[in-house]
Short mmCIF file of C-alpha atoms and ligand atoms in Angstrom, two decimals:
data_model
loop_
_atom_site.label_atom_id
_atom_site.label_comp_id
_atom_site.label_asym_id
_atom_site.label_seq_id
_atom_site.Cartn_x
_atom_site.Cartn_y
_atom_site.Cartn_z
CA UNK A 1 0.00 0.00 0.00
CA UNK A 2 1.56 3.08 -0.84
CA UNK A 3 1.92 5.88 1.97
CA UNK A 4 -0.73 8.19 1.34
CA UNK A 5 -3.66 5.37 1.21
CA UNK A 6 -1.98 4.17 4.28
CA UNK A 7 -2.35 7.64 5.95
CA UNK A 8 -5.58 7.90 4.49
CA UNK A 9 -6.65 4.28 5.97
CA UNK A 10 -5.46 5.91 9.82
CA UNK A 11 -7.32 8.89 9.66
CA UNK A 12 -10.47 6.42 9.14
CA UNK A 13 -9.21 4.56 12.20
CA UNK A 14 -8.61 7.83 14.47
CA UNK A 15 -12.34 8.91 13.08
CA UNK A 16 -13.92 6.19 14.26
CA UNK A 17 -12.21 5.88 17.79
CA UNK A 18 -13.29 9.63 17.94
CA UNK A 19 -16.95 8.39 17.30
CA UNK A 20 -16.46 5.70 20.45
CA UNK A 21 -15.27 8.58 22.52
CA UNK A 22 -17.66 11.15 21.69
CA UNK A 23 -20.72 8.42 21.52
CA UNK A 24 -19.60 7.23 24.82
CA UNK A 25 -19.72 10.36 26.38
CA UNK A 26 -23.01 11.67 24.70
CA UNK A 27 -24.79 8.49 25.87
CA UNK A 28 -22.86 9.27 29.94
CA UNK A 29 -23.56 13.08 29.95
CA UNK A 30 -26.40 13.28 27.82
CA UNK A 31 -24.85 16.29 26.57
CA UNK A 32 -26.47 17.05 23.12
CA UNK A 33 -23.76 19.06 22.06
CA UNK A 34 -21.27 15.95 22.25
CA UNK A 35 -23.92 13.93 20.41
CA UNK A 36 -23.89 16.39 17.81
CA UNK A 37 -20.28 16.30 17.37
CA UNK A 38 -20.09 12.42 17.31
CA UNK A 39 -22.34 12.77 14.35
CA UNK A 40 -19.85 14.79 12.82
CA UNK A 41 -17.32 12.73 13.45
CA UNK A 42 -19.04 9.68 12.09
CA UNK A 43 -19.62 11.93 8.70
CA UNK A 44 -15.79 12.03 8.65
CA UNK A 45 -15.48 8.61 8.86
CA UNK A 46 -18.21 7.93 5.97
CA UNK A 47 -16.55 10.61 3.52
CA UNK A 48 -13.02 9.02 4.01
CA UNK A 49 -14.65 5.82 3.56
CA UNK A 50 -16.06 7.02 0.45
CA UNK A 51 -12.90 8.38 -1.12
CA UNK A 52 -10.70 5.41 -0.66
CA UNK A 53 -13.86 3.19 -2.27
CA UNK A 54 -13.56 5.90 -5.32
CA UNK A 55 -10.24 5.05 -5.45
CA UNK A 56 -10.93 1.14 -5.89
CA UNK A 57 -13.98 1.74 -8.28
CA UNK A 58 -11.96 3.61 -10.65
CA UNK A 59 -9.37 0.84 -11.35
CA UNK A 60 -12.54 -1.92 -11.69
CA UNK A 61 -13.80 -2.30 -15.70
CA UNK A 62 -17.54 -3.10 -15.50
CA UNK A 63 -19.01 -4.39 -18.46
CA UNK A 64 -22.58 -3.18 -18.08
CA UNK A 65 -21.22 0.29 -17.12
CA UNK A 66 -19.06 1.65 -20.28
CA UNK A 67 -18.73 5.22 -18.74
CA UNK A 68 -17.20 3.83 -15.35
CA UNK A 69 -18.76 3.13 -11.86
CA UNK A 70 -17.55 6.72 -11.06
CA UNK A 71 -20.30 8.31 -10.04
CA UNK A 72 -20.93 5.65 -7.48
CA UNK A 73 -18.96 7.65 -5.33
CA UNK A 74 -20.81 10.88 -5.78
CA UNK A 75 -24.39 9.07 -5.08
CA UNK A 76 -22.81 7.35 -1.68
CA UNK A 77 -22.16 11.30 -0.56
CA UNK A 78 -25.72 12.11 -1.55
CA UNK A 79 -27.17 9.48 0.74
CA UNK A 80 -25.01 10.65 3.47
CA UNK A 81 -25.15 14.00 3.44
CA UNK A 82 -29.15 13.45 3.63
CA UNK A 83 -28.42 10.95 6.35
CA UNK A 84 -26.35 13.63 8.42
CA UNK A 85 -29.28 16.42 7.55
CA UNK A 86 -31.48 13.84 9.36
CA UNK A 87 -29.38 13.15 11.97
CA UNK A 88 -28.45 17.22 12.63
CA UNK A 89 -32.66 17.36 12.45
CA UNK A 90 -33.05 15.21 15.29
CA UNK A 91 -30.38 17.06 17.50
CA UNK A 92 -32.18 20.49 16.70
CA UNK A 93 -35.76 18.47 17.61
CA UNK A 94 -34.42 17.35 20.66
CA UNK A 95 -32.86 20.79 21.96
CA UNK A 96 -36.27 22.89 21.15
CA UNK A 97 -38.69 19.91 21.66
CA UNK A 98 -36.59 20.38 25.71
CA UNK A 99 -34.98 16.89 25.49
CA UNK A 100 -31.97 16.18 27.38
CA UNK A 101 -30.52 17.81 30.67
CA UNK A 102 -30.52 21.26 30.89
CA UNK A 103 -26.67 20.56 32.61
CA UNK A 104 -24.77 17.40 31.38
CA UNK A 105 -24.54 14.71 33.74
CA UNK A 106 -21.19 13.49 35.10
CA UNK A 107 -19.26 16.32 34.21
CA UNK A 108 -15.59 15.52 35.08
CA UNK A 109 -15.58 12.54 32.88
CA UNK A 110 -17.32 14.21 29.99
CA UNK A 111 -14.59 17.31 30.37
CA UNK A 112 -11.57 14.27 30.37
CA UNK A 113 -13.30 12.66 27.33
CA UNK A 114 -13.33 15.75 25.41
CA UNK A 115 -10.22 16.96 26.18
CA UNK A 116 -8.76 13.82 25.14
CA UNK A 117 -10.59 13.71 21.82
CA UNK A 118 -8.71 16.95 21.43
CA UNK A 119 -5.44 16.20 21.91
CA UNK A 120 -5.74 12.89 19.38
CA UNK A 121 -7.35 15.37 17.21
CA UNK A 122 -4.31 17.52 17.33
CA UNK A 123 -1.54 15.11 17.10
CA UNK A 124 -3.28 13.53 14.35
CA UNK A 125 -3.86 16.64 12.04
CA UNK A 126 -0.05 17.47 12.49
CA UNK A 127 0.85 13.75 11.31
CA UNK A 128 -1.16 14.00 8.81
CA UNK A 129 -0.06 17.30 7.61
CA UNK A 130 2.96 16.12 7.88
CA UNK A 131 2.78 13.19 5.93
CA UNK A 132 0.84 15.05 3.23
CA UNK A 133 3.66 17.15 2.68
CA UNK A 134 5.88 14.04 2.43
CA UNK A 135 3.78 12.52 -0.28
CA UNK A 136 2.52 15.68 -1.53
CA UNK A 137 -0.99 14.43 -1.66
CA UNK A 138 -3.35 17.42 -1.35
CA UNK A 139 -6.05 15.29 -0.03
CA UNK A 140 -4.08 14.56 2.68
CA UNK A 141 -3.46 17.85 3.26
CA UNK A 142 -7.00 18.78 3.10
CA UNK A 143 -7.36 16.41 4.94
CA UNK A 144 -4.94 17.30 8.04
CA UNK A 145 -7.07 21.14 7.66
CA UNK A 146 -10.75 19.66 8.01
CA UNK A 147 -9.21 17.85 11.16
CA UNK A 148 -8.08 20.93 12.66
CA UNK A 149 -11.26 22.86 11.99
CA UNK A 150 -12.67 19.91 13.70
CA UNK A 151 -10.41 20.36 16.53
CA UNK A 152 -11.64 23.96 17.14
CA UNK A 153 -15.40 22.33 16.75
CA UNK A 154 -14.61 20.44 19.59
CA UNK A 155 -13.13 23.62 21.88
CA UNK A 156 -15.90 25.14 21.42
CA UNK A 157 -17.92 22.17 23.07
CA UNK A 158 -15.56 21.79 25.85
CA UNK A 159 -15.95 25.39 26.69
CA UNK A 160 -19.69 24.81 27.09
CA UNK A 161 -19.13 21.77 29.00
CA UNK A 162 -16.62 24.28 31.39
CA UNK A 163 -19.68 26.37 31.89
CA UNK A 164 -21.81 23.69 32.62
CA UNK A 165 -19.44 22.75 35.67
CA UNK A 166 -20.00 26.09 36.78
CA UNK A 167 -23.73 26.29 36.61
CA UNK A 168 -24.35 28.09 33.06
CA UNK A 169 -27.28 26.14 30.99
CA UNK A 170 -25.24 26.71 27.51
CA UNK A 171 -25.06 23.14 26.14
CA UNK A 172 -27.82 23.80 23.86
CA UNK A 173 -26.56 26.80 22.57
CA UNK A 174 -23.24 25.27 21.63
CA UNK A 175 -25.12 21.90 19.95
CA UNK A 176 -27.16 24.43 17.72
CA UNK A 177 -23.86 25.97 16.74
CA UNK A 178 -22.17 22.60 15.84
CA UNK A 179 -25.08 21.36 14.32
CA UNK A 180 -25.28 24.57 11.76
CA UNK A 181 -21.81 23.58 10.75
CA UNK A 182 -22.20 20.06 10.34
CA UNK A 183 -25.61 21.06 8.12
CA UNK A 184 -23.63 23.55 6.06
CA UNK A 185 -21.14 21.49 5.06
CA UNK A 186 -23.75 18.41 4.89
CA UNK A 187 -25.34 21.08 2.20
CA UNK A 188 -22.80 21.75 -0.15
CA UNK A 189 -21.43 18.03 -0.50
CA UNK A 190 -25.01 17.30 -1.54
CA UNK A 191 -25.51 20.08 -4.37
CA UNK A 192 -22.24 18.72 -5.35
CA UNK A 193 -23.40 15.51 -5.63
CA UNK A 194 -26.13 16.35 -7.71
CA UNK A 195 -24.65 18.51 -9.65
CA UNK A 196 -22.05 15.78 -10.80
CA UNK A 197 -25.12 13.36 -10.99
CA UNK A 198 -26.65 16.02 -13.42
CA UNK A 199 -23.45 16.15 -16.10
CA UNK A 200 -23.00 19.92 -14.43
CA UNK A 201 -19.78 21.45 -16.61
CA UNK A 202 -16.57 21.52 -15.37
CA UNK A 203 -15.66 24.86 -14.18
CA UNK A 204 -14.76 28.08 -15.73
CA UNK A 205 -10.46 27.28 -14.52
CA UNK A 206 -10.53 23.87 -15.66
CA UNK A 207 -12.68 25.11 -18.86
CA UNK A 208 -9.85 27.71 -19.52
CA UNK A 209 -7.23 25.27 -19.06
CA UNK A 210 -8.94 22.87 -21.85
CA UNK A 211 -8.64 26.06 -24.29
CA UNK A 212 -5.40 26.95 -23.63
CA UNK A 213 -3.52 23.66 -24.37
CA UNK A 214 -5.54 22.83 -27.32
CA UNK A 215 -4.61 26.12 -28.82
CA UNK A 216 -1.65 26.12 -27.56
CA UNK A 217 -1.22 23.59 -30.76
CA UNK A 218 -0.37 25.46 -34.29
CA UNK A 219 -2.24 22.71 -36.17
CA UNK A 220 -5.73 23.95 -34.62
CA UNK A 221 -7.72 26.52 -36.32
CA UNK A 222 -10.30 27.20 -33.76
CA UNK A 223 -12.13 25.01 -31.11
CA UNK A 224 -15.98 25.25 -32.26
CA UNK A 225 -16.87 23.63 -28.88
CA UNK A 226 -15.79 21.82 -25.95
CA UNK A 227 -18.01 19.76 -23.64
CA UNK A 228 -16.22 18.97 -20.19
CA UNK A 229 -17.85 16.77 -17.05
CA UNK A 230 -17.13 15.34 -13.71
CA UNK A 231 -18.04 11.77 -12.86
CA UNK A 232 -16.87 11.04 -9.16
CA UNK A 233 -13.21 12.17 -9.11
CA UNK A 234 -12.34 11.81 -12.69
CA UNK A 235 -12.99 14.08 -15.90
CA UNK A 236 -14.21 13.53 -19.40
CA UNK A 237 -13.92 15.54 -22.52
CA UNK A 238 -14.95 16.14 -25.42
CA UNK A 239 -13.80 18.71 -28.07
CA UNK A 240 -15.08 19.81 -31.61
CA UNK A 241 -12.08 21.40 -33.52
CA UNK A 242 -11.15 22.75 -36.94
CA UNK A 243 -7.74 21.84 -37.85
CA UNK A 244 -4.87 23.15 -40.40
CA UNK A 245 -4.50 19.40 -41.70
CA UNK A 246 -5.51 17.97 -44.99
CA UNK A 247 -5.20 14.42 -44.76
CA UNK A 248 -7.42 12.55 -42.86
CA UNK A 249 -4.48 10.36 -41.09
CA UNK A 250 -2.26 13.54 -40.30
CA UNK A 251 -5.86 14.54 -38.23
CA UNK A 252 -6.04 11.64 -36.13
CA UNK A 253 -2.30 12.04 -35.35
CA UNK A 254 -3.25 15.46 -34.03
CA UNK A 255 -6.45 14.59 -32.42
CA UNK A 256 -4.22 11.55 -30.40
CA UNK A 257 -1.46 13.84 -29.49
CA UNK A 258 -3.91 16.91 -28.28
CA UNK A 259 -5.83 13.74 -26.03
CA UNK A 260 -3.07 12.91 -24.54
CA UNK A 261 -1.72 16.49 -23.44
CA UNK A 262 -5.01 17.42 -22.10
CA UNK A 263 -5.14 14.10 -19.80
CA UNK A 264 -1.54 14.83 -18.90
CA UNK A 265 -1.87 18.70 -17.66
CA UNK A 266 -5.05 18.46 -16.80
CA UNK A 267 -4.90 15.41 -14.30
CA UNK A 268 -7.78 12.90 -13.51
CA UNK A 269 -9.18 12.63 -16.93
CA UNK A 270 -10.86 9.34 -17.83
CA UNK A 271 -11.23 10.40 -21.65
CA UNK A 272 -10.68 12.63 -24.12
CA UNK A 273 -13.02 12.32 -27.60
CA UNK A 274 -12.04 14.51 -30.26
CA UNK A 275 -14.21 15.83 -33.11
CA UNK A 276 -11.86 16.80 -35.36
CA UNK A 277 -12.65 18.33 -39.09
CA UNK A 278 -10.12 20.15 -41.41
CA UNK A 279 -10.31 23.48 -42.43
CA UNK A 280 -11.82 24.69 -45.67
CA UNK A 281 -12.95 28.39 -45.83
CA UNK A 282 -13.95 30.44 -48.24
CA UNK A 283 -10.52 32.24 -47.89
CA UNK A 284 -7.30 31.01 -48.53
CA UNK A 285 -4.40 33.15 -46.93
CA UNK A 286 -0.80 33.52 -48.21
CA UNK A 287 2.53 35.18 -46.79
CA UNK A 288 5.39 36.57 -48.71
CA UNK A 289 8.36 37.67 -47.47
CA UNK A 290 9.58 41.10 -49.00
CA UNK A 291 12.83 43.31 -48.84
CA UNK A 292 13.03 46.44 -47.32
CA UNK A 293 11.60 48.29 -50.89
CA UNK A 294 8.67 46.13 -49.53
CA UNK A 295 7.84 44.82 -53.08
CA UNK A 296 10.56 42.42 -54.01
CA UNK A 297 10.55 39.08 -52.78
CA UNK A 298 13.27 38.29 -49.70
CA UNK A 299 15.52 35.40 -50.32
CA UNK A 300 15.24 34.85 -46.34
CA UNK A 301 12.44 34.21 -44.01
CA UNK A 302 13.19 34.74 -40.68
CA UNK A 303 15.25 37.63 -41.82
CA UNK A 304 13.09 39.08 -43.75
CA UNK A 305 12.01 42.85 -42.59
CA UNK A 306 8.11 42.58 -43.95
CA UNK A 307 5.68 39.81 -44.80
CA UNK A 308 2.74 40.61 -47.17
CA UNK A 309 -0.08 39.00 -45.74
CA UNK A 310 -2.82 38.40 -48.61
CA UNK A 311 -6.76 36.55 -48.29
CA UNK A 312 -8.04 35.76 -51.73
CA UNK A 313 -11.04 34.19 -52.36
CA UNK A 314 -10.40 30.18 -53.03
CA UNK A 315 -12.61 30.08 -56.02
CA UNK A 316 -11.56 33.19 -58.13
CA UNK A 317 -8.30 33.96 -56.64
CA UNK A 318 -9.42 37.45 -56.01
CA UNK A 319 -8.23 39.64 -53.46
CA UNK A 320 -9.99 40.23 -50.62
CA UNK A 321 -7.55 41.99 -48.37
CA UNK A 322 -4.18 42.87 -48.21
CA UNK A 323 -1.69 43.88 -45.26
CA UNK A 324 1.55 44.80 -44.87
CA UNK A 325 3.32 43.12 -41.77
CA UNK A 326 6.71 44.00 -40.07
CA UNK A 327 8.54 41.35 -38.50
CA UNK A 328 8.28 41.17 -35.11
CA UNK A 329 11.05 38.69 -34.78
CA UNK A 330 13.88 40.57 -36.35
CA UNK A 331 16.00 41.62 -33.78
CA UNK A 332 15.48 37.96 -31.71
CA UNK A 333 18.97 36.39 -31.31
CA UNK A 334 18.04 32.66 -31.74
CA UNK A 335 15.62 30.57 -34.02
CA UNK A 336 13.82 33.82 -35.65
CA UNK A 337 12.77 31.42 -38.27
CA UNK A 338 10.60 29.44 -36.21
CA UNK A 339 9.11 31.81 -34.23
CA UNK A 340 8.31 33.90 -37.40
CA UNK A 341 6.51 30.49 -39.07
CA UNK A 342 4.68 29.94 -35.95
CA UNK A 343 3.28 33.70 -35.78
CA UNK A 344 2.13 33.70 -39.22
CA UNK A 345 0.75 30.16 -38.69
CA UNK A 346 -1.33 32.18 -35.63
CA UNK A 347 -2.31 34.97 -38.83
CA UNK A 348 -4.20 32.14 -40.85
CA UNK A 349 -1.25 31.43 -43.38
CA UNK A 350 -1.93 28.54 -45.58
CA UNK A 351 0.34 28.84 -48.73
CA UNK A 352 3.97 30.45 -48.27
CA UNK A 353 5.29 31.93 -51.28
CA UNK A 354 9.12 31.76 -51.60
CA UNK A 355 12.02 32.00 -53.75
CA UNK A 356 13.36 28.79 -51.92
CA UNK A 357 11.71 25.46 -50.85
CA UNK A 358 12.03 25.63 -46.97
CA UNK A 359 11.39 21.92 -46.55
CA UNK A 360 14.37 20.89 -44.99
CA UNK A 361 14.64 23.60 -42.57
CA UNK A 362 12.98 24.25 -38.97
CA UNK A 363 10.53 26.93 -40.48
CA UNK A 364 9.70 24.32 -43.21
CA UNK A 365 9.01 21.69 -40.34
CA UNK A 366 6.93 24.15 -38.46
CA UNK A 367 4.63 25.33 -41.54
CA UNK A 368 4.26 21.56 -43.00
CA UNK A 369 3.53 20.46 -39.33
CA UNK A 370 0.64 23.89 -39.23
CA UNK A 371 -0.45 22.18 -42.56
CA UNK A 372 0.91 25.23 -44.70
CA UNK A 373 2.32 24.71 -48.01
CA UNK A 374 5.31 26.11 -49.76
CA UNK A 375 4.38 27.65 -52.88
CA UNK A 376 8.27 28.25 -54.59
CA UNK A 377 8.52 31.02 -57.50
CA UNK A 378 10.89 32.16 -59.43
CA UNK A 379 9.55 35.62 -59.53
CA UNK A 380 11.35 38.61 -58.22
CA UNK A 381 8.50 40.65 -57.85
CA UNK A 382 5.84 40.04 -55.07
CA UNK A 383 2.71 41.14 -57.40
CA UNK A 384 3.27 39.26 -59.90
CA UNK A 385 3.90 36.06 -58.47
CA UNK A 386 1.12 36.57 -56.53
CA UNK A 387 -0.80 36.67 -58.92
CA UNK A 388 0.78 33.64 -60.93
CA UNK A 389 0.06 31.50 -57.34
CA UNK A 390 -3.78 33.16 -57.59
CA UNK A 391 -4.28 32.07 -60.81
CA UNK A 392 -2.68 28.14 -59.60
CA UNK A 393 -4.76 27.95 -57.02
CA UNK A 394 -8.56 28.81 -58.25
CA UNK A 395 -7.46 26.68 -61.26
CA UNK A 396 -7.48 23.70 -58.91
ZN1 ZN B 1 -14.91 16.90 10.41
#
């Protein structure tokens, strides 16, 4: 068993000898406030439960269940948040309906019992913290923080039980307070629940993320959607993308490689289905790269000072609009060419024209990777072969 399922495995263990204690002493005192907090204690003990049985359902294939068993996990934390709604109920029933002693009965033990479910609580949380650090599990560590909190839960109820010794009727008051924050938290594991039992979206971060890496890739030409959803602790995906690619193989290549980025830096993912459909516009975009007269064609490309940046219409070759670009890149000190094919890759381009076939080259790689093609002319002037590559292209 590796460490952090065996720390996870103890903090079960020092739950549930913190629900003998506080049980033990709820059923001795008849202080309601104790009851309440065995309650919470038991909760612990349940959700723990239910994230180590995630844990085992996620590695198990199940035939009749092609999505996972997932959500399993997420309907056992609906159940018990209603269960611990119930169970706060009762407590709140009890303390207006004038149940139990007004002062807890046998209150030196009760004050021992509690004080010593407050030191375990505290060496535990600082093991565990500990540990989590170690491991750097952040359930753990979450784990070692909801501890604490409970910790201060606790105080709270040995205070009361302080007052009780000398004569104050407060035990009520502190139940109702540790019974609104067992029902809060009860509350927002169980619209969480549902939420994930709905197909609720991932959230906006993990939304952004998604976008980021996929464009983050020079071969996509725009994500028309993404769909993203929970299911227990894991993720799935899907994505609808236009891609710079013309062959149908080269697309699944990039659809595989994008899957498998998104699953790596996103964590947690069960699957990733990809959509994927190449690009054909109305507009075709080409890039030439000029001199500094800004009409002759450069011999270089990541040297070159200006890039004419043209969209013609596919059909008639036409010109639709036309821009004159400087290059950003100029003064960079290493591999200009690449990060010049990779900007004008981000403009749209399609078809480079140039006075030398750039195949074997980094650019080359970068714009055949981008699915951009490297139209090669002998022309001198930029107009004119533009015009020539025009006149190729609608003929096609
Ligand atoms: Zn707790």
């Amino acid at each position: 068993m590796d460490p952090s399922q065996k720390t996870a495995w103890l903090s079960i263990a020092t739950n549930m000898l913190l629900v003998a204690i506080k049980t033990s002493i709820a059923l001795i005192s008849g202080s309601l406030a104790v009851a309440a907090d065995a309650i919470h204690s038991l909760s612990d003990v349940v959700s723990s439960a239910i994230i180590l049985l995630g844990i085992k359902i996620a590695d198990r294939p199940a035939r009749g269940f092609p999505y996972g068993l997932y959500k399993v996990e997420n309907l056992v934390a609906m159940g018990t948040s209603i269960l611990i709604l119930f169970a706060g109920y009762e407590i709140i029933k009890t303390v207006f309906g004038g149940g139990g002693p007004a002062i807890p009965r046998q209150l030196p033990l009760a004050i021992t019992g509690v004080s010593l479910t407050i030191v375990i609580t505290w060496l535990f949380s600082r093991y565990e913290l500990k540990k989590g650090h170690e491991t750097g599990s952040p359930s753990l560590i979450a784990d070692a923080r909801h501890i604490w909190s409970d910790m201060l839960s606790s105080l709270v109820i040995l205070t009361a039980l302080l007052g009780s010794a000398l004569g104050l009727a407060i035990d009520k008051y502190a139940a109702v307070i540790v019974v609104f924050f067992i029902a809060r938290s009860a509350i927002i594991i169980l619209l969480d629940s549902v939420r994930v039992l709905l197909d609720a979206s991932l959230n906006y971060q993990s939304l952004t993320r998604i976008r980021e890496i996929v464009l983050a890739d020079t071969r996509v030409a725009a994500i028309n959607n993404i769909w993203a959803r929970n299911a227990g602790r894991y993720k799935f995906v899907e994505l609808d993308l236009i891609l710079r690619v013309k062959e149908l193989e080269k697309g699944h290549q990039v659809a595989k490689e994008i899957e498998n980025r998104v699953k790596r830096e996103l964590g947690q993912v069960d699957r990733v289905l990809i959509h994927a459909q190449p690009r054909q516009g109305e507009l075709l975009t080409m890039a030439i790269p000029l001199n500094p007269d800004q009409e002759t064609i450069s011999d270089h490309f990541g040297e070159a000072p200006f890039f004419r940046l043209v969209r013609l219409q596919r059909r008639s070759g036409h010109i639709v609009e036309e821009e004159l670009l400087a290059n950003p890149y100029l003064e960079e000190e290493k591999a200009k060419g690449i990060k010049v094919a990779k900007w004008l890759l981000e403009k749209g381009l399609e078809v480079l024209i140039s006075r030398h076939d750039q195949a074997d080259k980094g650019p080359g790689f970068v714009l055949g990777n981008g699915g951009a093609e490297i139209l090669v002319t002998e022309e001198k002037s930029a107009s004119r072969a533009l015009n020539q590559a025009g006149k190729v292209n609608s003929s096609t």
